[in-house]
mmCIF file of C-alpha atoms in Angstrom:
data_model
loop_
_atom_site.group_PDB
_atom_site.id
_atom_site.type_symbol
_atom_site.label_atom_id
_atom_site.label_comp_id
_atom_site.label_asym_id
_atom_site.label_seq_id
_atom_site.Cartn_x
_atom_site.Cartn_y
_atom_site.Cartn_z
ATOM 1 C CA MET A 11 -60.607 13.494 -2.776
ATOM 2 C CA ALA A 12 -62.986 11.691 -5.332
ATOM 3 C CA LEU A 13 -61.889 10.268 -8.318
ATOM 4 C CA THR A 14 -63.010 12.644 -11.556
ATOM 5 C CA LEU A 15 -62.532 12.431 -15.043
ATOM 6 C CA ASN A 16 -62.903 14.827 -17.643
ATOM 7 C CA GLY A 17 -63.804 14.057 -20.625
ATOM 8 C CA SER A 18 -63.491 17.384 -22.240
ATOM 9 C CA ALA A 19 -59.495 17.659 -21.471
ATOM 10 C CA ASN A 20 -58.964 13.865 -21.243
ATOM 11 C CA THR A 21 -57.609 14.176 -17.897
ATOM 12 C CA ILE A 22 -58.670 11.759 -14.379
ATOM 13 C CA GLY A 23 -58.305 13.246 -10.819
ATOM 14 C CA GLY A 24 -58.283 12.471 -7.598
ATOM 15 C CA LEU A 25 -55.936 9.589 -8.534
ATOM 16 C CA ALA A 26 -53.897 8.686 -4.906
ATOM 17 C CA VAL A 27 -50.391 8.172 -4.620
ATOM 18 C CA GLY A 28 -50.389 3.687 -5.729
ATOM 19 C CA GLY A 29 -53.452 4.189 -7.641
ATOM 20 C CA VAL A 30 -52.225 2.719 -10.596
ATOM 21 C CA PRO A 31 -51.349 -0.346 -9.589
ATOM 22 C CA ASP A 32 -47.985 -2.060 -10.141
ATOM 23 C CA GLY A 33 -48.298 -3.836 -13.830
ATOM 24 C CA THR A 34 -50.808 -1.704 -14.775
ATOM 25 C CA ILE A 35 -48.477 0.433 -16.959
ATOM 26 C CA ASP A 36 -46.250 -1.217 -19.354
ATOM 27 C CA THR A 37 -43.181 0.387 -20.977
ATOM 28 C CA ASP A 38 -45.456 0.409 -24.171
ATOM 29 C CA ALA A 39 -47.974 2.916 -22.427
ATOM 30 C CA LEU A 40 -45.133 5.511 -21.379
ATOM 31 C CA ALA A 41 -43.658 8.082 -24.212
ATOM 32 C CA ALA A 42 -40.827 7.283 -25.841
ATOM 33 C CA ASN A 43 -37.483 9.262 -23.486
ATOM 34 C CA ALA A 44 -41.114 9.704 -21.123
ATOM 35 C CA VAL A 45 -38.817 9.148 -17.419
ATOM 36 C CA VAL A 46 -35.528 11.254 -16.910
ATOM 37 C CA THR A 47 -32.798 10.602 -15.045
ATOM 38 C CA GLY A 48 -33.992 13.539 -12.680
ATOM 39 C CA LYS A 49 -36.974 11.281 -11.808
ATOM 40 C CA ILE A 50 -34.335 8.735 -10.578
ATOM 41 C CA THR A 51 -33.173 8.334 -7.318
ATOM 42 C CA ASP A 52 -29.253 8.065 -7.491
ATOM 43 C CA ALA A 53 -29.471 5.324 -4.945
ATOM 44 C CA THR A 54 -31.744 3.230 -7.154
ATOM 45 C CA ILE A 55 -29.241 2.632 -10.062
ATOM 46 C CA ALA A 56 -26.610 -0.360 -8.650
ATOM 47 C CA THR A 57 -23.654 -1.390 -10.977
ATOM 48 C CA ALA A 58 -26.094 -4.566 -11.616
ATOM 49 C CA ASP A 59 -28.856 -2.595 -13.093
ATOM 50 C CA LEU A 60 -25.971 -1.332 -15.764
ATOM 51 C CA SER A 61 -25.058 -3.191 -19.139
ATOM 52 C CA ALA A 62 -22.095 -5.369 -18.544
ATOM 53 C CA GLY A 63 -20.210 -3.351 -21.536
ATOM 54 C CA VAL A 64 -20.881 0.003 -19.285
ATOM 55 C CA ALA A 65 -20.399 -1.775 -15.101
ATOM 56 C CA LYS A 66 -16.805 -3.841 -16.274
ATOM 57 C CA GLY A 67 -15.413 -0.034 -16.962
ATOM 58 C CA VAL A 68 -16.856 1.280 -13.731
ATOM 59 C CA ALA A 69 -13.851 0.807 -11.138
ATOM 60 C CA LYS A 70 -14.856 -1.960 -8.388
ATOM 61 C CA ALA A 71 -12.360 -0.711 -5.986
ATOM 62 C CA TRP A 72 -9.775 2.272 -5.203
ATOM 63 C CA PHE A 73 -7.664 4.077 -2.458
ATOM 64 C CA ILE A 74 -5.265 6.589 -2.129
ATOM 65 C CA ALA A 75 -3.619 6.257 1.110
ATOM 66 C CA ASP A 76 -0.299 7.609 3.022
ATOM 67 C CA ASN A 77 2.846 4.856 3.188
ATOM 68 C CA ASP A 78 1.387 3.682 6.900
ATOM 69 C CA GLY A 79 -2.186 3.780 5.879
ATOM 70 C CA GLY A 80 -2.433 6.879 8.657
ATOM 71 C CA SER A 81 -5.235 6.349 11.101
ATOM 72 C CA GLN A 82 -7.647 4.651 8.587
ATOM 73 C CA ALA A 83 -7.296 2.550 5.548
ATOM 74 C CA GLY A 84 -7.583 4.462 2.443
ATOM 75 C CA ASN A 85 -7.049 7.552 4.522
ATOM 76 C CA ARG A 86 -7.037 9.917 1.824
ATOM 77 C CA ASN A 87 -10.111 8.608 0.383
ATOM 78 C CA SER A 88 -10.994 4.708 -0.828
ATOM 79 C CA TRP A 89 -14.172 2.933 -2.263
ATOM 80 C CA ASN A 90 -15.252 -0.594 -1.309
ATOM 81 C CA ILE A 91 -12.284 -0.842 0.571
ATOM 82 C CA ASP A 92 -12.511 -2.281 3.996
ATOM 83 C CA SER A 93 -8.895 -2.629 5.390
ATOM 84 C CA TRP A 94 -5.477 -1.814 4.761
ATOM 85 C CA THR A 95 -2.517 -3.991 6.123
ATOM 86 C CA ASP A 96 1.305 -2.626 6.386
ATOM 87 C CA HIS A 97 3.257 -5.972 6.390
ATOM 88 C CA GLY A 98 6.512 -4.114 6.649
ATOM 89 C CA THR A 99 8.494 -2.150 4.328
ATOM 90 C CA GLY A 100 7.149 -1.416 0.936
ATOM 91 C CA ASP A 101 4.086 -4.322 1.293
ATOM 92 C CA ILE A 102 0.414 -3.989 2.204
ATOM 93 C CA SER A 103 -2.704 -5.474 1.490
ATOM 94 C CA VAL A 104 -6.039 -4.330 1.512
ATOM 95 C CA THR A 105 -9.444 -6.160 1.658
ATOM 96 C CA PHE A 106 -12.594 -5.796 -0.479
ATOM 97 C CA THR A 107 -15.851 -4.717 1.109
ATOM 98 C CA ASN A 108 -17.717 -6.158 -2.273
ATOM 99 C CA ASP A 109 -15.379 -9.177 -3.136
ATOM 100 C CA PHE A 110 -14.615 -9.882 -7.015
ATOM 101 C CA ALA A 111 -16.353 -12.487 -8.691
ATOM 102 C CA ASN A 112 -12.906 -14.038 -9.559
ATOM 103 C CA VAL A 113 -9.031 -12.945 -9.133
ATOM 104 C CA ASN A 114 -9.202 -12.387 -12.980
ATOM 105 C CA TYR A 115 -9.132 -8.711 -12.195
ATOM 106 C CA VAL A 116 -7.133 -5.703 -13.051
ATOM 107 C CA ALA A 117 -4.941 -3.835 -10.109
ATOM 108 C CA VAL A 118 -3.342 -0.906 -11.380
ATOM 109 C CA GLY A 119 -1.205 1.303 -9.420
ATOM 110 C CA VAL A 120 0.367 4.171 -8.609
ATOM 111 C CA MET A 121 3.403 5.239 -5.681
ATOM 112 C CA ASP A 122 4.195 8.919 -4.437
ATOM 113 C CA GLN A 123 7.265 9.048 -4.459
ATOM 114 C CA SER A 124 10.794 10.903 -5.373
ATOM 115 C CA ALA A 125 11.375 11.309 -9.018
ATOM 116 C CA TRP A 126 14.558 9.746 -9.068
ATOM 117 C CA ASN A 127 13.291 6.112 -7.462
ATOM 118 C CA PHE A 128 11.265 5.841 -11.084
ATOM 119 C CA ARG A 129 14.569 6.068 -13.233
ATOM 120 C CA TRP A 130 15.060 2.806 -15.071
ATOM 121 C CA THR A 131 18.789 3.438 -14.850
ATOM 122 C CA SER A 132 21.463 1.343 -14.262
ATOM 123 C CA SER A 133 22.559 3.382 -11.554
ATOM 124 C CA THR A 134 25.740 3.115 -12.753
ATOM 125 C CA SER A 135 26.282 6.895 -11.712
ATOM 126 C CA GLY A 136 24.777 6.669 -8.209
ATOM 127 C CA SER A 137 21.726 8.614 -9.516
ATOM 128 C CA GLY A 138 19.319 5.867 -8.553
ATOM 129 C CA TYR A 139 17.547 2.997 -8.519
ATOM 130 C CA ALA A 140 15.356 1.644 -10.962
ATOM 131 C CA THR A 141 11.975 0.589 -9.197
ATOM 132 C CA MET A 142 8.650 -1.412 -9.816
ATOM 133 C CA LEU A 143 5.248 -2.125 -8.440
ATOM 134 C CA MET A 144 3.977 -5.380 -7.764
ATOM 135 C CA THR A 145 0.975 -7.017 -7.253
ATOM 136 C CA SER A 146 1.224 -10.392 -5.638
ATOM 137 C CA ASP A 147 -1.200 -12.202 -3.469
ATOM 138 C CA ARG A 148 -4.416 -11.822 -6.025
ATOM 139 C CA ALA A 149 -7.875 -13.070 -3.919
ATOM 140 C CA VAL A 150 -10.753 -11.948 -4.787
ATOM 141 C CA GLY A 151 -11.453 -10.371 -1.197
ATOM 142 C CA SER A 152 -8.120 -9.242 -0.885
ATOM 143 C CA CYS A 153 -4.988 -8.247 -2.792
ATOM 144 C CA ARG A 154 -1.369 -7.078 -2.063
ATOM 145 C CA MET A 155 0.951 -5.163 -3.390
ATOM 146 C CA GLN A 156 4.829 -4.400 -3.210
ATOM 147 C CA PHE A 157 7.131 -1.669 -4.248
ATOM 148 C CA VAL A 158 9.993 -3.434 -5.089
ATOM 149 C CA THR A 159 13.636 -1.875 -6.260
ATOM 150 C CA THR A 160 15.430 -3.617 -9.215
ATOM 151 C CA SER A 161 17.959 -4.861 -6.546
ATOM 152 C CA GLY A 162 14.971 -7.021 -5.038
ATOM 153 C CA SER A 163 14.326 -4.863 -1.445
ATOM 154 C CA MET A 164 10.932 -3.467 -0.368
ATOM 155 C CA GLN A 165 10.949 0.255 -0.393
ATOM 156 C CA ASP A 166 8.173 2.464 1.204
ATOM 157 C CA ALA A 167 6.789 5.413 -0.658
ATOM 158 C CA ALA A 168 5.122 8.594 0.354
ATOM 159 C CA GLY A 169 1.815 7.262 -0.644
ATOM 160 C CA TRP A 170 0.145 4.626 -2.747
ATOM 161 C CA THR A 171 -2.915 5.084 -4.944
ATOM 162 C CA TYR A 172 -4.572 1.904 -6.543
ATOM 163 C CA VAL A 173 -7.839 1.436 -8.560
ATOM 164 C CA PHE A 174 -9.534 -2.021 -9.611
ATOM 165 C CA PHE A 175 -11.567 -3.133 -12.301
ATOM 166 C CA GLY A 176 -12.746 -6.476 -12.483
ATOM 167 C CA ASP A 177 -16.338 -8.535 -12.027
ATOM 168 C CA MET B 4 -6.959 7.782 19.239
ATOM 169 C CA ALA B 5 -8.092 5.311 16.388
ATOM 170 C CA GLN B 6 -7.440 1.585 17.289
ATOM 171 C CA VAL B 7 -5.662 -0.916 14.880
ATOM 172 C CA ILE B 8 -5.528 -4.689 14.864
ATOM 173 C CA ILE B 9 -1.724 -6.254 15.172
ATOM 174 C CA TYR B 10 -0.528 -9.498 14.335
ATOM 175 C CA THR B 11 2.788 -11.546 13.792
ATOM 176 C CA ASN B 12 2.735 -12.557 10.080
ATOM 177 C CA ASP B 13 4.304 -15.501 8.551
ATOM 178 C CA ALA B 14 7.749 -13.637 7.913
ATOM 179 C CA GLY B 15 7.630 -13.650 12.030
ATOM 180 C CA GLY B 16 7.449 -9.373 11.636
ATOM 181 C CA ALA B 17 4.357 -7.488 12.891
ATOM 182 C CA SER B 18 1.325 -6.494 10.270
ATOM 183 C CA ILE B 19 -0.790 -3.781 11.296
ATOM 184 C CA THR B 20 -4.452 -3.644 10.205
ATOM 185 C CA LYS B 21 -6.107 -0.291 10.261
ATOM 186 C CA ALA B 22 -9.959 -0.411 9.361
ATOM 187 C CA SER B 23 -11.773 1.900 6.648
ATOM 188 C CA THR B 24 -14.076 4.765 7.721
ATOM 189 C CA GLY B 25 -16.274 2.586 5.347
ATOM 190 C CA TRP B 26 -16.493 -0.188 7.349
ATOM 191 C CA THR B 27 -19.353 -0.262 9.897
ATOM 192 C CA GLY B 28 -18.480 -3.583 11.785
ATOM 193 C CA THR B 29 -16.370 -4.349 14.759
ATOM 194 C CA LEU B 30 -12.102 -4.918 14.729
ATOM 195 C CA ASP B 31 -12.950 -8.129 16.176
ATOM 196 C CA GLU B 32 -15.435 -9.319 12.893
ATOM 197 C CA LEU B 33 -12.804 -7.668 10.807
ATOM 198 C CA ALA B 34 -10.226 -9.619 12.180
ATOM 199 C CA LYS B 35 -12.257 -12.343 11.539
ATOM 200 C CA LYS B 36 -12.865 -11.434 8.040
ATOM 201 C CA LEU B 37 -9.359 -11.792 7.547
ATOM 202 C CA ASN B 38 -8.815 -15.095 9.320
ATOM 203 C CA LEU B 39 -6.972 -13.740 11.906
ATOM 204 C CA SER B 40 -6.781 -16.451 14.982
ATOM 205 C CA ASN B 41 -3.660 -14.637 17.069
ATOM 206 C CA TYR B 42 -3.877 -10.474 17.163
ATOM 207 C CA GLU B 43 -4.814 -7.797 19.464
ATOM 208 C CA ILE B 44 -6.238 -5.001 19.266
ATOM 209 C CA VAL B 45 -4.391 -1.900 20.391
ATOM 210 C CA ASP B 46 -4.042 1.808 20.332
ATOM 211 C CA GLU B 47 -2.507 2.986 17.094
ATOM 212 C CA SER B 48 0.084 4.855 19.653
ATOM 213 C CA LYS B 49 1.233 1.774 20.785
ATOM 214 C CA VAL B 50 2.743 1.004 16.930
ATOM 215 C CA PRO B 51 6.232 2.683 16.241
ATOM 216 C CA THR B 52 5.985 5.288 13.420
ATOM 217 C CA GLU B 53 9.389 5.964 12.664
ATOM 218 C CA ARG B 54 10.097 3.343 9.769
ATOM 219 C CA THR B 55 13.761 3.001 9.010
ATOM 220 C CA PHE B 56 13.246 -0.273 10.479
ATOM 221 C CA ARG B 57 10.191 -1.510 9.268
ATOM 222 C CA ASN B 58 10.843 -5.206 8.525
ATOM 223 C CA ALA B 59 12.387 -5.653 12.418
ATOM 224 C CA TRP B 60 9.062 -4.405 14.081
ATOM 225 C CA VAL B 61 7.501 -7.278 15.972
ATOM 226 C CA LYS B 62 4.680 -7.478 18.266
ATOM 227 C CA GLY B 63 4.853 -7.741 21.614
ATOM 228 C CA SER B 64 2.072 -7.955 24.342
ATOM 229 C CA GLY B 65 -0.187 -5.120 23.398
ATOM 230 C CA VAL B 66 2.432 -3.326 21.910
ATOM 231 C CA VAL B 67 4.590 -3.604 18.287
ATOM 232 C CA THR B 68 8.296 -2.919 19.220
ATOM 233 C CA GLU B 69 11.325 -2.594 16.953
ATOM 234 C CA ASP B 70 13.926 -5.877 17.502
ATOM 235 C CA VAL B 71 17.260 -4.191 17.782
ATOM 236 C CA THR B 72 19.107 -8.048 16.189
ATOM 237 C CA LYS B 73 16.428 -7.121 13.282
ATOM 238 C CA SER B 74 17.250 -4.064 13.130
ATOM 239 C CA LYS B 75 20.981 -4.334 13.265
ATOM 240 C CA ALA B 76 21.104 -6.981 10.407
ATOM 241 C CA LEU B 77 18.969 -4.119 7.986
ATOM 242 C CA ALA B 78 21.644 -1.114 9.556
ATOM 243 C CA HIS B 79 23.953 -3.612 7.845
ATOM 244 C CA ASN B 80 22.477 -4.664 4.510
ATOM 245 C CA THR B 81 22.444 -0.306 4.421
ATOM 246 C CA ARG B 82 25.800 0.173 5.387
ATOM 247 C CA ARG B 83 26.452 -2.532 2.184
ATOM 248 C CA GLU B 84 24.703 -0.732 -0.501
ATOM 249 C CA LYS B 85 25.977 2.592 0.898
ATOM 250 C CA ARG B 86 29.372 1.165 1.039
ATOM 251 C CA ALA B 87 28.786 -0.083 -2.936
ATOM 252 C CA GLU B 88 27.469 3.195 -3.743
ATOM 253 C CA GLU B 89 30.468 4.850 -2.658
ATOM 254 C CA PHE B 90 33.025 1.876 -4.000
ATOM 255 C CA LYS B 91 31.403 2.020 -7.754
ATOM 256 C CA PRO B 92 33.426 5.027 -9.717
ATOM 257 C CA TYR B 93 36.276 3.718 -8.381
ATOM 258 C CA ASP B 94 35.995 0.074 -8.777
ATOM 259 C CA GLU B 95 35.185 1.634 -12.227
ATOM 260 C CA THR B 96 38.087 3.153 -12.478
ATOM 261 C CA ILE B 97 40.418 0.235 -11.639
ATOM 262 C CA SER B 98 38.569 -2.665 -13.185
ATOM 263 C CA LEU B 99 38.219 -0.373 -16.441
ATOM 264 C CA ASN B 100 42.222 0.783 -16.712
ATOM 265 C CA ILE B 101 40.900 3.662 -17.833
ATOM 266 C CA PRO B 102 43.665 5.602 -19.876
ATOM 267 C CA GLY B 103 44.495 9.259 -17.997
ATOM 268 C CA THR B 104 42.959 8.230 -14.643
ATOM 269 C CA ASP B 105 45.240 7.310 -11.398
ATOM 270 C CA THR B 106 44.231 4.122 -10.594
ATOM 271 C CA SER B 107 46.585 4.221 -7.242
ATOM 272 C CA ALA B 108 44.650 7.471 -6.829
ATOM 273 C CA ALA B 109 41.736 5.343 -6.739
ATOM 274 C CA GLU B 110 43.005 2.467 -4.380
ATOM 275 C CA THR B 111 43.840 5.011 -1.692
ATOM 276 C CA SER B 112 39.798 6.722 -2.110
ATOM 277 C CA ARG B 113 38.614 2.807 -1.601
ATOM 278 C CA ALA B 114 40.763 1.841 1.115
ATOM 279 C CA ALA B 115 39.554 4.793 3.204
ATOM 280 C CA ILE B 116 36.451 3.880 2.839
ATOM 281 C CA ARG B 117 36.384 0.605 3.471
ATOM 282 C CA THR B 118 38.007 1.721 6.458
ATOM 283 C CA LYS B 119 35.122 4.423 7.694
ATOM 284 C CA TYR B 120 32.330 1.438 6.755
ATOM 285 C CA ALA B 121 34.295 -0.786 9.028
ATOM 286 C CA THR B 122 34.038 1.616 11.990
ATOM 287 C CA MET B 123 30.370 1.800 10.766
ATOM 288 C CA GLN B 124 30.027 -2.069 11.289
ATOM 289 C CA THR B 125 31.946 -2.297 14.599
ATOM 290 C CA ASN B 126 29.679 0.784 15.796
ATOM 291 C CA ILE B 127 26.113 -0.768 14.690
ATOM 292 C CA ASP B 128 27.707 -4.391 16.642
ATOM 293 C CA ASN B 129 28.272 -2.509 19.887
ATOM 294 C CA ALA B 130 24.922 -0.274 19.588
ATOM 295 C CA THR B 131 22.468 -1.161 22.356
ATOM 296 C CA ASP B 132 19.131 0.278 21.101
ATOM 297 C CA ILE B 133 17.477 1.713 18.154
ATOM 298 C CA ALA B 134 19.144 4.989 18.624
ATOM 299 C CA GLY B 135 22.395 3.874 18.395
ATOM 300 C CA ILE B 136 22.016 1.916 15.432
ATOM 301 C CA LYS B 137 20.505 5.188 14.040
ATOM 302 C CA THR B 138 23.785 7.308 14.728
ATOM 303 C CA ALA B 139 26.024 4.597 13.361
ATOM 304 C CA LEU B 140 24.437 4.482 10.451
ATOM 305 C CA GLY B 141 24.724 8.442 10.236
ATOM 306 C CA GLY B 142 21.158 9.014 10.758
#
């Protein structure tokens, strides 16, 4: 199609895709708010495109898995998790698909378990043991987690849920 | 059947690694990422599913098994914990000498508990397999 200029309507017709080379139109040439999210393909927005303040608030990895990892790591659901290792009773680790920039990241976890296991009691009545969730051996590419009773022994739980924030 | 990576960990036990659905490489490549050198890739069916004695799992040739000696040690820990729990109310009665309580009855109850768990200890020691140890524990 030939290029047409309509001086009355102030329009240009016949412009092919790519007809306006990169660098021809800059931000100043666009009306305010001319580009809306509906015009942006989801995949084009990466974490790196987010402002630092927003990016830091987005979880970099997470998983929810059965105690033994099921047939696959993060077998119920996961993000940025490559693998899941069962080291023993109440003792697991995960590896990240994309590593953290440093080990100063936050790991937050909770266990699926009967309520009595979370009672912070002295157990004098035999009602239960206090337990705690520990994050150990934290590396940029992996994190090891343990579920420990106050007596120092590890224990299994019905499931693990963890979220990781950091650079 | 899904496959898993098995290897002997630093504590001498068996570690089992599973790939996520997001992992696009092979399990050998995953093992390399984990810096594993002495590992095997096996069907998940080669790993026990019953976890009572999870810390007694050891890596064999192409399989993870429950070590009987280690399982007995774990069973004795469980036995001692159970016994301590049963002792506790009677220990308090005796040690605190609570007025209005019958300390001699508490001593009698403690003796019965000692006998019960001494029998359990013997049965655990005499067990020749994992099923026997679990039976001795009352499970």
